[in-house]
DNA sequence: AAACCGGGGGT
DNA sequence: ACCCCAGGTTT
């Protein structure tokens, strides 16, 4: 992996943010895109947030991209372009938590502080038979203290890489390769045959159903979109007019309060089911041709939308759901 | 402490 | 349907 062949904190930081809750295979192409577009922290700091989100498009957890950009600007403006060099200082950066601070501090600066990611929880809980809930604050503390007691002063970087890789490739969540494990003789889970019940994670996620009804208003080569704001999903990304309701609505109902004589439904998507970690979105969208400029402007004003040329929306950051909608409508 | 924040892949 | 992913922030 390219970020292993350097101690450049910018490269390490970027790769670690990209890989938070993300498989290496999924994050890899994004890593190359970011390195190509922003080879150093000052280039990233100079970018527009919208451009950064556009590159992040499809990866999810978009606050990572917003924090990445904000931190790049902070590094340039307040730190003279030099990353802080200790775990405690790194921890102050937006989007950098205990795992990422430990990764940067150990990989870039050889600070002996342990990374504790999903792999490390799994390896330590199985090997030592620790049954504390890894989602509870007390469990997190216990694992972090244990990991920091184990880390060697001599080469903390290699140790951190090694325990994560051991978890990622060998001590895997399902069917760990115990028959071919160098430490199975000392492993609690192997001896007790409890591999499948460790680590303990009690948190259960409740998924909420939501229903999005999208209307994409088009007039000539213009189209109306809106940036999502507030505390909801997809902050900073663009979507069409979204009438959220308790169920999928007919286009007739959706157009009720609009000048229907001026509107033509050109195309409708199927009902799409879009599954997020804690929400299930049901979504149906419609492409609406608007027959006059005045009606187009009236809708834009009434629904508080922004006007873009159709070519332009390629460059707007959009949720995958919007991309699916556009693809279904062959737009 | 609990909720929230995406999307993809494996079983 | 459920779990996991080289987690972090907000409430």
mmCIF file of C-alpha atoms (C1' of nucleotides) in Angstrom:
data_model
loop_
_atom_site.group_PDB
_atom_site.id
_atom_site.type_symbol
_atom_site.label_atom_id
_atom_site.label_comp_id
_atom_site.label_asym_id
_atom_site.label_seq_id
_atom_site.Cartn_x
_atom_site.Cartn_y
_atom_site.Cartn_z
ATOM 1 C CA UNK A 1 0.000 0.000 0.000
ATOM 2 C CA UNK A 2 1.466 3.334 -1.118
ATOM 3 C CA UNK A 3 1.004 5.101 2.223
ATOM 4 C CA UNK A 4 3.292 2.529 3.825
ATOM 5 C CA UNK A 5 6.244 3.559 1.721
ATOM 6 C CA UNK A 6 6.506 7.014 3.223
ATOM 7 C CA UNK A 7 6.672 8.861 6.513
ATOM 8 C CA UNK A 8 5.213 12.012 4.967
ATOM 9 C CA UNK A 9 2.514 13.030 7.458
ATOM 10 C CA UNK A 10 0.331 14.495 4.715
ATOM 11 C CA UNK A 11 0.226 11.183 2.862
ATOM 12 C CA UNK A 12 -0.331 9.222 6.080
ATOM 13 C CA UNK A 13 -3.052 11.613 7.281
ATOM 14 C CA UNK A 14 -4.876 11.578 3.941
ATOM 15 C CA UNK A 15 -4.815 7.806 3.683
ATOM 16 C CA UNK A 16 -5.997 7.319 7.261
ATOM 17 C CA UNK A 17 -8.955 9.699 6.861
ATOM 18 C CA UNK A 18 -9.898 7.980 3.606
ATOM 19 C CA UNK A 19 -9.758 4.550 5.229
ATOM 20 C CA UNK A 20 -11.906 5.330 8.267
ATOM 21 C CA UNK A 21 -14.711 2.750 8.205
ATOM 22 C CA UNK A 22 -13.700 1.999 4.638
ATOM 23 C CA UNK A 23 -12.183 -1.093 3.030
ATOM 24 C CA UNK A 24 -8.735 -0.652 1.552
ATOM 25 C CA UNK A 25 -10.000 -1.805 -1.849
ATOM 26 C CA UNK A 26 -12.737 0.806 -1.791
ATOM 27 C CA UNK A 27 -10.504 3.637 -0.612
ATOM 28 C CA UNK A 28 -7.512 2.971 -2.872
ATOM 29 C CA UNK A 29 -8.799 4.687 -6.053
ATOM 30 C CA UNK A 30 -9.815 7.712 -4.003
ATOM 31 C CA UNK A 31 -6.323 7.889 -2.516
ATOM 32 C CA UNK A 32 -4.811 8.151 -5.986
ATOM 33 C CA UNK A 33 -7.380 10.741 -7.061
ATOM 34 C CA UNK A 34 -6.571 12.911 -4.050
ATOM 35 C CA UNK A 35 -2.808 12.564 -4.420
ATOM 36 C CA UNK A 36 -3.066 13.460 -8.099
ATOM 37 C CA UNK A 37 -5.243 16.522 -7.489
ATOM 38 C CA UNK A 38 -3.674 17.607 -4.207
ATOM 39 C CA UNK A 39 -0.050 16.431 -4.018
ATOM 40 C CA UNK A 40 0.568 18.428 -0.852
ATOM 41 C CA UNK A 41 -1.383 20.055 1.958
ATOM 42 C CA UNK A 42 -1.207 23.557 0.471
ATOM 43 C CA UNK A 43 -2.836 22.360 -2.764
ATOM 44 C CA UNK A 44 -5.642 20.798 -0.755
ATOM 45 C CA UNK A 45 -6.013 23.947 1.320
ATOM 46 C CA UNK A 46 -6.445 26.035 -1.821
ATOM 47 C CA UNK A 47 -9.253 23.876 -3.195
ATOM 48 C CA UNK A 48 -12.932 24.719 -2.912
ATOM 49 C CA UNK A 49 -14.876 22.550 -0.484
ATOM 50 C CA UNK A 50 -17.282 21.642 -3.273
ATOM 51 C CA UNK A 51 -14.358 20.341 -5.332
ATOM 52 C CA UNK A 52 -13.124 18.208 -2.436
ATOM 53 C CA UNK A 53 -16.603 16.777 -1.891
ATOM 54 C CA UNK A 54 -16.832 16.068 -5.614
ATOM 55 C CA UNK A 55 -13.671 13.953 -5.422
ATOM 56 C CA UNK A 56 -15.068 12.239 -2.327
ATOM 57 C CA UNK A 57 -18.342 11.484 -4.099
ATOM 58 C CA UNK A 58 -19.433 7.883 -3.597
ATOM 59 C CA UNK A 59 -17.232 7.171 -0.593
ATOM 60 C CA UNK A 60 -19.712 8.173 2.099
ATOM 61 C CA UNK A 61 -19.318 9.744 5.534
ATOM 62 C CA UNK A 62 -18.857 13.105 3.854
ATOM 63 C CA UNK A 63 -17.976 14.928 7.062
ATOM 64 C CA UNK A 64 -14.577 13.284 6.589
ATOM 65 C CA UNK A 65 -14.085 15.298 3.393
ATOM 66 C CA UNK A 66 -15.268 18.542 4.979
ATOM 67 C CA UNK A 67 -13.013 18.020 7.998
ATOM 68 C CA UNK A 68 -10.110 17.018 5.751
ATOM 69 C CA UNK A 69 -10.399 20.271 3.858
ATOM 70 C CA UNK A 70 -10.857 22.396 6.983
ATOM 71 C CA UNK A 71 -7.820 20.796 8.593
ATOM 72 C CA UNK A 72 -5.707 21.357 5.482
ATOM 73 C CA UNK A 73 -6.544 25.053 5.635
ATOM 74 C CA UNK A 74 -5.742 25.144 9.349
ATOM 75 C CA UNK A 75 -2.392 23.418 8.813
ATOM 76 C CA UNK A 76 -1.422 25.983 6.190
ATOM 77 C CA UNK A 77 -2.725 29.035 8.012
ATOM 78 C CA UNK A 78 -1.949 28.298 11.669
ATOM 79 C CA UNK A 79 0.792 25.664 11.517
ATOM 80 C CA UNK A 80 2.820 27.158 8.626
ATOM 81 C CA UNK A 81 2.087 24.052 6.586
ATOM 82 C CA UNK A 82 3.796 21.742 9.096
ATOM 83 C CA UNK A 83 1.776 18.968 10.726
ATOM 84 C CA UNK A 84 1.864 18.724 14.519
ATOM 85 C CA UNK A 85 4.243 15.928 15.502
ATOM 86 C CA UNK A 86 2.779 14.398 18.647
ATOM 87 C CA UNK A 87 -0.270 12.273 19.395
ATOM 88 C CA UNK A 88 -1.760 14.878 21.738
ATOM 89 C CA UNK A 89 -1.378 17.711 19.244
ATOM 90 C CA UNK A 90 -2.639 15.643 16.310
ATOM 91 C CA UNK A 91 -5.713 14.743 18.341
ATOM 92 C CA UNK A 92 -6.800 18.390 18.271
ATOM 93 C CA UNK A 93 -7.281 18.356 14.499
ATOM 94 C CA UNK A 94 -10.788 18.073 13.095
ATOM 95 C CA UNK A 95 -11.549 14.572 11.909
ATOM 96 C CA UNK A 96 -8.549 13.128 13.738
ATOM 97 C CA UNK A 97 -9.525 10.888 16.648
ATOM 98 C CA UNK A 98 -7.534 8.458 18.790
ATOM 99 C CA UNK A 99 -6.964 5.955 15.997
ATOM 100 C CA UNK A 100 -5.833 8.432 13.354
ATOM 101 C CA UNK A 101 -3.684 10.445 15.771
ATOM 102 C CA UNK A 102 -1.921 7.245 16.818
ATOM 103 C CA UNK A 103 -1.465 6.180 13.210
ATOM 104 C CA UNK A 104 0.130 9.475 12.157
ATOM 105 C CA UNK A 105 2.229 9.774 15.322
ATOM 106 C CA UNK A 106 3.626 6.258 15.029
ATOM 107 C CA UNK A 107 3.980 5.989 11.238
ATOM 108 C CA UNK A 108 5.415 9.460 10.661
ATOM 109 C CA UNK A 109 7.182 10.250 13.933
ATOM 110 C CA UNK A 110 7.864 6.870 15.584
ATOM 111 C CA UNK A 111 5.893 7.813 18.687
ATOM 112 C CA UNK A 112 5.105 4.621 20.626
ATOM 113 C CA UNK A 113 1.340 5.013 20.772
ATOM 114 C CA UNK A 114 -0.938 2.130 19.810
ATOM 115 C CA UNK A 115 -3.512 2.202 17.058
ATOM 116 C CA UNK A 116 -6.804 0.614 18.084
ATOM 117 C CA UNK A 117 -9.006 -0.052 15.093
ATOM 118 C CA UNK A 118 -11.498 -2.815 14.334
ATOM 119 C CA UNK A 119 -8.671 -5.234 13.625
ATOM 120 C CA UNK A 120 -6.925 -4.564 16.917
ATOM 121 C CA UNK A 121 -10.145 -4.980 18.923
ATOM 122 C CA UNK A 122 -10.639 -8.348 17.276
ATOM 123 C CA UNK A 123 -7.107 -9.639 17.746
ATOM 124 C CA UNK A 124 -6.776 -8.486 21.364
ATOM 125 C CA UNK A 125 -10.242 -9.582 22.454
ATOM 126 C CA UNK A 126 -9.722 -13.059 21.005
ATOM 127 C CA UNK A 127 -6.150 -13.562 22.136
ATOM 128 C CA UNK A 128 -6.675 -12.329 25.694
ATOM 129 C CA UNK A 129 -10.322 -13.346 26.018
ATOM 130 C CA UNK A 130 -11.541 -9.849 26.800
ATOM 131 C CA UNK A 131 -15.324 -9.721 26.724
ATOM 132 C CA UNK A 132 -15.934 -6.047 27.392
ATOM 133 C CA UNK A 133 -18.194 -4.397 24.856
ATOM 134 C CA UNK A 134 -15.955 -2.638 22.330
ATOM 135 C CA UNK A 135 -18.704 -0.062 21.759
ATOM 136 C CA UNK A 136 -18.766 1.029 25.411
ATOM 137 C CA UNK A 137 -16.488 3.783 26.688
ATOM 138 C CA UNK A 138 -15.112 1.511 29.409
ATOM 139 C CA UNK A 139 -14.354 -1.157 26.829
ATOM 140 C CA UNK A 140 -12.648 1.330 24.554
ATOM 141 C CA UNK A 141 -10.510 2.505 27.459
ATOM 142 C CA UNK A 142 -9.562 -1.027 28.455
ATOM 143 C CA UNK A 143 -8.491 -2.028 24.963
ATOM 144 C CA UNK A 144 -6.572 1.189 24.444
ATOM 145 C CA UNK A 145 -4.671 0.740 27.709
ATOM 146 C CA UNK A 146 -3.872 -2.864 26.892
ATOM 147 C CA UNK A 147 -2.702 -1.961 23.394
ATOM 148 C CA UNK A 148 -0.467 0.785 24.758
ATOM 149 C CA UNK A 149 0.996 -1.617 27.306
ATOM 150 C CA UNK A 150 1.924 -4.006 24.500
ATOM 151 C CA UNK A 151 3.495 -1.605 22.030
ATOM 152 C CA UNK A 152 7.300 -1.745 21.825
ATOM 153 C CA UNK A 153 9.363 1.438 22.083
ATOM 154 C CA UNK A 154 11.755 0.227 19.421
ATOM 155 C CA UNK A 155 9.637 0.100 16.259
ATOM 156 C CA UNK A 156 6.055 1.108 17.081
ATOM 157 C CA UNK A 157 5.238 1.761 13.431
ATOM 158 C CA UNK A 158 5.923 -1.782 12.296
ATOM 159 C CA UNK A 159 4.145 -3.200 15.349
ATOM 160 C CA UNK A 160 1.030 -1.120 14.636
ATOM 161 C CA UNK A 161 1.028 -2.077 10.957
ATOM 162 C CA UNK A 162 1.590 -5.708 11.832
ATOM 163 C CA UNK A 163 -1.229 -6.160 14.336
ATOM 164 C CA UNK A 164 -3.695 -4.451 11.999
ATOM 165 C CA UNK A 165 -2.574 -6.554 9.067
ATOM 166 C CA UNK A 166 -2.759 -9.709 11.149
ATOM 167 C CA UNK A 167 -6.373 -8.843 11.922
ATOM 168 C CA UNK A 168 -7.179 -7.857 8.369
ATOM 169 C CA UNK A 169 -5.686 -10.922 6.687
ATOM 170 C CA UNK A 170 -5.507 -13.702 9.267
ATOM 171 C CA UNK A 171 -7.581 -13.145 12.401
ATOM 172 C CA UNK A 172 -10.555 -12.168 10.231
ATOM 173 C CA UNK A 173 -14.124 -11.679 11.541
ATOM 174 C CA UNK A 174 -15.605 -14.810 9.981
ATOM 175 C CA UNK A 175 -13.677 -18.105 9.846
ATOM 176 C CA UNK A 176 -10.315 -16.885 11.140
ATOM 177 C CA UNK A 177 -7.400 -18.973 9.924
ATOM 178 C CA UNK A 178 -6.670 -20.568 13.302
ATOM 179 C CA UNK A 179 -5.313 -23.816 11.849
ATOM 180 C CA UNK A 180 -2.490 -21.809 10.373
ATOM 181 C CA UNK A 181 -1.917 -19.293 13.172
ATOM 182 C CA UNK A 182 1.458 -18.753 14.833
ATOM 183 C CA UNK A 183 -0.092 -17.796 18.176
ATOM 184 C CA UNK A 184 -3.116 -20.089 18.389
ATOM 185 C CA UNK A 185 -1.512 -22.062 21.216
ATOM 186 C CA UNK A 186 -1.684 -18.986 23.455
ATOM 187 C CA UNK A 187 -4.993 -17.681 22.097
ATOM 188 C CA UNK A 188 -7.975 -17.682 24.472
ATOM 189 C CA UNK A 189 -10.608 -17.760 21.728
ATOM 190 C CA UNK A 190 -8.983 -20.672 19.911
ATOM 191 C CA UNK A 191 -8.683 -22.689 23.115
ATOM 192 C CA UNK A 192 -12.266 -21.970 24.142
ATOM 193 C CA UNK A 193 -13.607 -22.138 20.590
ATOM 194 C CA UNK A 194 -15.105 -18.667 21.010
ATOM 195 C CA UNK A 195 -13.710 -17.010 17.893
ATOM 196 C CA UNK A 196 -17.160 -16.245 16.531
ATOM 197 C CA UNK A 197 -18.356 -14.503 19.701
ATOM 198 C CA UNK A 198 -15.356 -12.191 20.032
ATOM 199 C CA UNK A 199 -15.075 -9.277 20.022
ATOM 200 C CA UNK A 200 -18.281 -8.450 21.925
ATOM 201 C CA UNK A 201 -20.250 -5.661 20.322
ATOM 202 C CA UNK A 202 -23.705 -5.098 21.775
ATOM 203 C CA UNK A 203 -24.737 -1.966 19.980
ATOM 204 C CA UNK A 204 -27.613 -2.583 17.658
ATOM 205 C CA UNK A 205 -28.600 -0.188 14.944
ATOM 206 C CA UNK A 206 -32.195 0.848 14.407
ATOM 207 C CA UNK A 207 -32.923 1.653 10.797
ATOM 208 C CA UNK A 208 -35.538 4.264 9.981
ATOM 209 C CA UNK A 209 -37.512 4.272 6.758
ATOM 210 C CA UNK A 210 -37.659 7.534 4.835
ATOM 211 C CA UNK A 211 -39.352 8.423 1.585
ATOM 212 C CA UNK A 212 -37.812 10.897 -0.858
ATOM 213 C CA UNK A 213 -39.806 12.257 -3.784
ATOM 214 C CA UNK A 214 -37.487 14.081 -6.166
ATOM 215 C CA UNK A 215 -38.500 16.554 -8.844
ATOM 216 C CA UNK A 216 -35.820 17.665 -11.289
ATOM 217 C CA UNK A 217 -37.065 20.809 -13.014
ATOM 218 C CA UNK A 218 -35.588 21.405 -16.457
ATOM 219 C CA UNK A 219 -35.952 24.380 -18.772
ATOM 220 C CA UNK A 220 -33.905 24.326 -21.952
ATOM 221 C CA UNK A 221 -30.380 23.510 -20.750
ATOM 222 C CA UNK A 222 -31.029 24.654 -17.184
ATOM 223 C CA UNK A 223 -31.829 22.483 -14.194
ATOM 224 C CA UNK A 224 -32.656 23.228 -10.545
ATOM 225 C CA UNK A 225 -30.769 21.694 -7.643
ATOM 226 C CA UNK A 226 -30.195 22.479 -3.979
ATOM 227 C CA UNK A 227 -27.366 21.995 -1.533
ATOM 228 C CA UNK A 228 -28.222 19.936 1.540
ATOM 229 C CA UNK A 229 -27.529 21.727 4.784
ATOM 230 C CA UNK A 230 -28.222 21.208 8.459
ATOM 231 C CA UNK A 231 -27.663 18.123 10.534
ATOM 232 C CA UNK A 232 -29.147 15.580 8.200
ATOM 233 C CA UNK A 233 -27.341 13.211 5.851
ATOM 234 C CA UNK A 234 -25.296 14.392 2.855
ATOM 235 C CA UNK A 235 -24.436 17.845 4.178
ATOM 236 C CA UNK A 236 -22.841 19.890 1.404
ATOM 237 C CA UNK A 237 -24.010 17.605 -1.384
ATOM 238 C CA UNK A 238 -26.509 18.571 -4.075
ATOM 239 C CA UNK A 239 -29.879 17.057 -4.829
ATOM 240 C CA UNK A 240 -33.049 17.973 -6.672
ATOM 241 C CA UNK A 241 -36.166 19.351 -5.035
ATOM 242 C CA UNK A 242 -36.946 16.751 -2.415
ATOM 243 C CA UNK A 243 -40.448 16.392 -1.072
ATOM 244 C CA UNK A 244 -39.913 14.032 1.838
ATOM 245 C CA UNK A 245 -43.059 12.341 3.076
ATOM 246 C CA UNK A 246 -44.266 9.282 4.926
ATOM 247 C CA UNK A 247 -44.707 7.399 1.672
ATOM 248 C CA UNK A 248 -43.879 7.573 -2.012
ATOM 249 C CA UNK A 249 -46.226 10.085 -3.652
ATOM 250 C CA UNK A 250 -47.776 10.244 -7.106
ATOM 251 C CA UNK A 251 -46.312 12.934 -9.333
ATOM 252 C CA UNK A 252 -49.820 14.419 -9.535
ATOM 253 C CA UNK A 253 -49.813 15.124 -5.817
ATOM 254 C CA UNK A 254 -46.307 16.483 -5.984
ATOM 255 C CA UNK A 255 -47.181 19.012 -8.669
ATOM 256 C CA UNK A 256 -50.453 20.109 -7.035
ATOM 257 C CA UNK A 257 -49.324 23.519 -5.865
ATOM 258 C CA UNK A 258 -47.270 24.241 -8.962
ATOM 259 C CA UNK A 259 -48.474 25.661 -12.311
ATOM 260 C CA UNK A 260 -49.286 22.288 -13.842
ATOM 261 C CA UNK A 261 -50.174 23.719 -17.222
ATOM 262 C CA UNK A 262 -46.516 24.641 -17.620
ATOM 263 C CA UNK A 263 -45.108 21.268 -16.547
ATOM 264 C CA UNK A 264 -44.539 17.993 -18.347
ATOM 265 C CA UNK A 265 -43.297 14.817 -16.739
ATOM 266 C CA UNK A 266 -40.614 13.598 -19.106
ATOM 267 C CA UNK A 267 -39.427 10.571 -17.224
ATOM 268 C CA UNK A 268 -39.855 8.833 -13.882
ATOM 269 C CA UNK A 269 -37.563 6.465 -12.068
ATOM 270 C CA UNK A 270 -38.654 3.274 -10.391
ATOM 271 C CA UNK A 271 -38.901 3.304 -6.609
ATOM 272 C CA UNK A 272 -35.297 2.906 -5.537
ATOM 273 C CA UNK A 273 -34.310 1.385 -2.209
ATOM 274 C CA UNK A 274 -31.126 2.939 -0.883
ATOM 275 C CA UNK A 275 -29.684 1.450 2.280
ATOM 276 C CA UNK A 276 -27.514 3.455 4.651
ATOM 277 C CA UNK A 277 -26.127 2.372 7.996
ATOM 278 C CA UNK A 278 -29.098 3.614 9.995
ATOM 279 C CA UNK A 279 -31.686 4.607 7.412
ATOM 280 C CA UNK A 280 -33.484 2.902 4.566
ATOM 281 C CA UNK A 281 -34.389 5.381 1.875
ATOM 282 C CA UNK A 282 -37.199 4.737 -0.569
ATOM 283 C CA UNK A 283 -36.958 7.147 -3.432
ATOM 284 C CA UNK A 284 -38.754 7.948 -6.652
ATOM 285 C CA UNK A 285 -37.753 10.821 -8.882
ATOM 286 C CA UNK A 286 -39.212 12.585 -11.890
ATOM 287 C CA UNK A 287 -37.704 14.708 -14.633
ATOM 288 C CA UNK A 288 -40.040 17.659 -15.185
ATOM 289 C CA UNK A 289 -39.840 19.861 -18.243
ATOM 290 C CA UNK A 290 -40.873 23.446 -17.570
ATOM 291 C CA UNK A 291 -42.366 25.176 -20.602
ATOM 292 C CA UNK A 292 -41.544 28.787 -19.852
ATOM 293 C CA UNK A 293 -38.812 30.803 -18.277
ATOM 294 C CA UNK A 294 -41.247 32.611 -16.022
ATOM 295 C CA UNK A 295 -42.607 29.362 -14.605
ATOM 296 C CA UNK A 296 -39.045 28.100 -14.177
ATOM 297 C CA UNK A 297 -38.065 31.183 -12.218
ATOM 298 C CA UNK A 298 -41.245 31.023 -10.155
ATOM 299 C CA UNK A 299 -40.509 27.448 -9.130
ATOM 300 C CA UNK A 300 -36.896 28.299 -8.408
ATOM 301 C CA UNK A 301 -38.001 31.069 -6.091
ATOM 302 C CA UNK A 302 -40.872 29.260 -4.427
ATOM 303 C CA UNK A 303 -38.840 26.139 -3.665
ATOM 304 C CA UNK A 304 -35.581 27.969 -2.903
ATOM 305 C CA UNK A 305 -33.564 26.148 -5.553
ATOM 306 C CA UNK A 306 -30.441 27.066 -7.474
ATOM 307 C CA UNK A 307 -30.063 27.091 -11.229
ATOM 308 C CA UNK A 308 -27.312 25.199 -13.033
ATOM 309 C CA UNK A 309 -26.640 24.331 -16.626
ATOM 310 C CA UNK A 310 -27.056 20.631 -17.248
ATOM 311 C CA UNK A 311 -23.351 20.233 -18.059
ATOM 312 C CA UNK A 312 -22.485 21.916 -14.791
ATOM 313 C CA UNK A 313 -24.194 19.377 -12.557
ATOM 314 C CA UNK A 314 -21.610 16.763 -13.459
ATOM 315 C CA UNK A 315 -19.197 18.739 -11.331
ATOM 316 C CA UNK A 316 -21.493 19.072 -8.327
ATOM 317 C CA UNK A 317 -21.008 16.596 -5.485
ATOM 318 C CA UNK A 318 -24.057 14.366 -5.395
ATOM 319 C CA UNK A 319 -25.132 11.412 -3.243
ATOM 320 C CA UNK A 320 -25.004 8.013 -4.929
ATOM 321 C CA UNK A 321 -28.805 7.949 -4.761
ATOM 322 C CA UNK A 322 -28.994 11.004 -7.047
ATOM 323 C CA UNK A 323 -26.556 9.361 -9.435
ATOM 324 C CA UNK A 324 -28.755 6.268 -9.508
ATOM 325 C CA UNK A 325 -31.794 8.423 -10.254
ATOM 326 C CA UNK A 326 -30.038 10.207 -13.109
ATOM 327 C CA UNK A 327 -28.834 6.930 -14.558
ATOM 328 C CA UNK A 328 -32.311 5.397 -14.422
ATOM 329 C CA UNK A 329 -33.683 8.378 -16.305
ATOM 330 C CA UNK A 330 -30.779 8.170 -18.801
ATOM 331 C CA UNK A 331 -30.070 11.774 -18.008
ATOM 332 C "C1'" DA B 1 -23.962 6.816 26.980
ATOM 333 C "C1'" DA B 2 -26.257 6.923 22.783
ATOM 334 C "C1'" DA B 3 -27.182 8.628 18.290
ATOM 335 C "C1'" DC B 4 -25.631 9.923 14.005
ATOM 336 C "C1'" DC B 5 -22.789 9.871 9.757
ATOM 337 C "C1'" DG B 6 -22.463 6.290 3.538
ATOM 338 C "C1'" DG B 7 -21.526 3.021 0.710
ATOM 339 C "C1'" DG B 8 -19.868 -1.423 -0.593
ATOM 340 C "C1'" DG B 9 -18.727 -6.267 0.073
ATOM 341 C "C1'" DG B 10 -19.134 -10.809 2.256
ATOM 342 C "C1'" DT B 11 -21.896 -14.544 4.161
ATOM 343 C "C1'" DA C 1 -30.884 -9.919 6.818
ATOM 344 C "C1'" DC C 2 -26.907 -9.124 9.136
ATOM 345 C "C1'" DC C 3 -22.094 -8.056 9.831
ATOM 346 C "C1'" DC C 4 -17.938 -5.539 8.945
ATOM 347 C "C1'" DC C 5 -14.874 -2.034 7.222
ATOM 348 C "C1'" DA C 6 -7.220 0.501 8.964
ATOM 349 C "C1'" DG C 7 -13.586 5.856 13.179
ATOM 350 C "C1'" DG C 8 -15.124 10.443 14.573
ATOM 351 C "C1'" DT C 9 -18.370 13.963 16.108
ATOM 352 C "C1'" DT C 10 -22.472 15.551 18.224
ATOM 353 C "C1'" DT C 11 -26.084 15.340 21.486
#
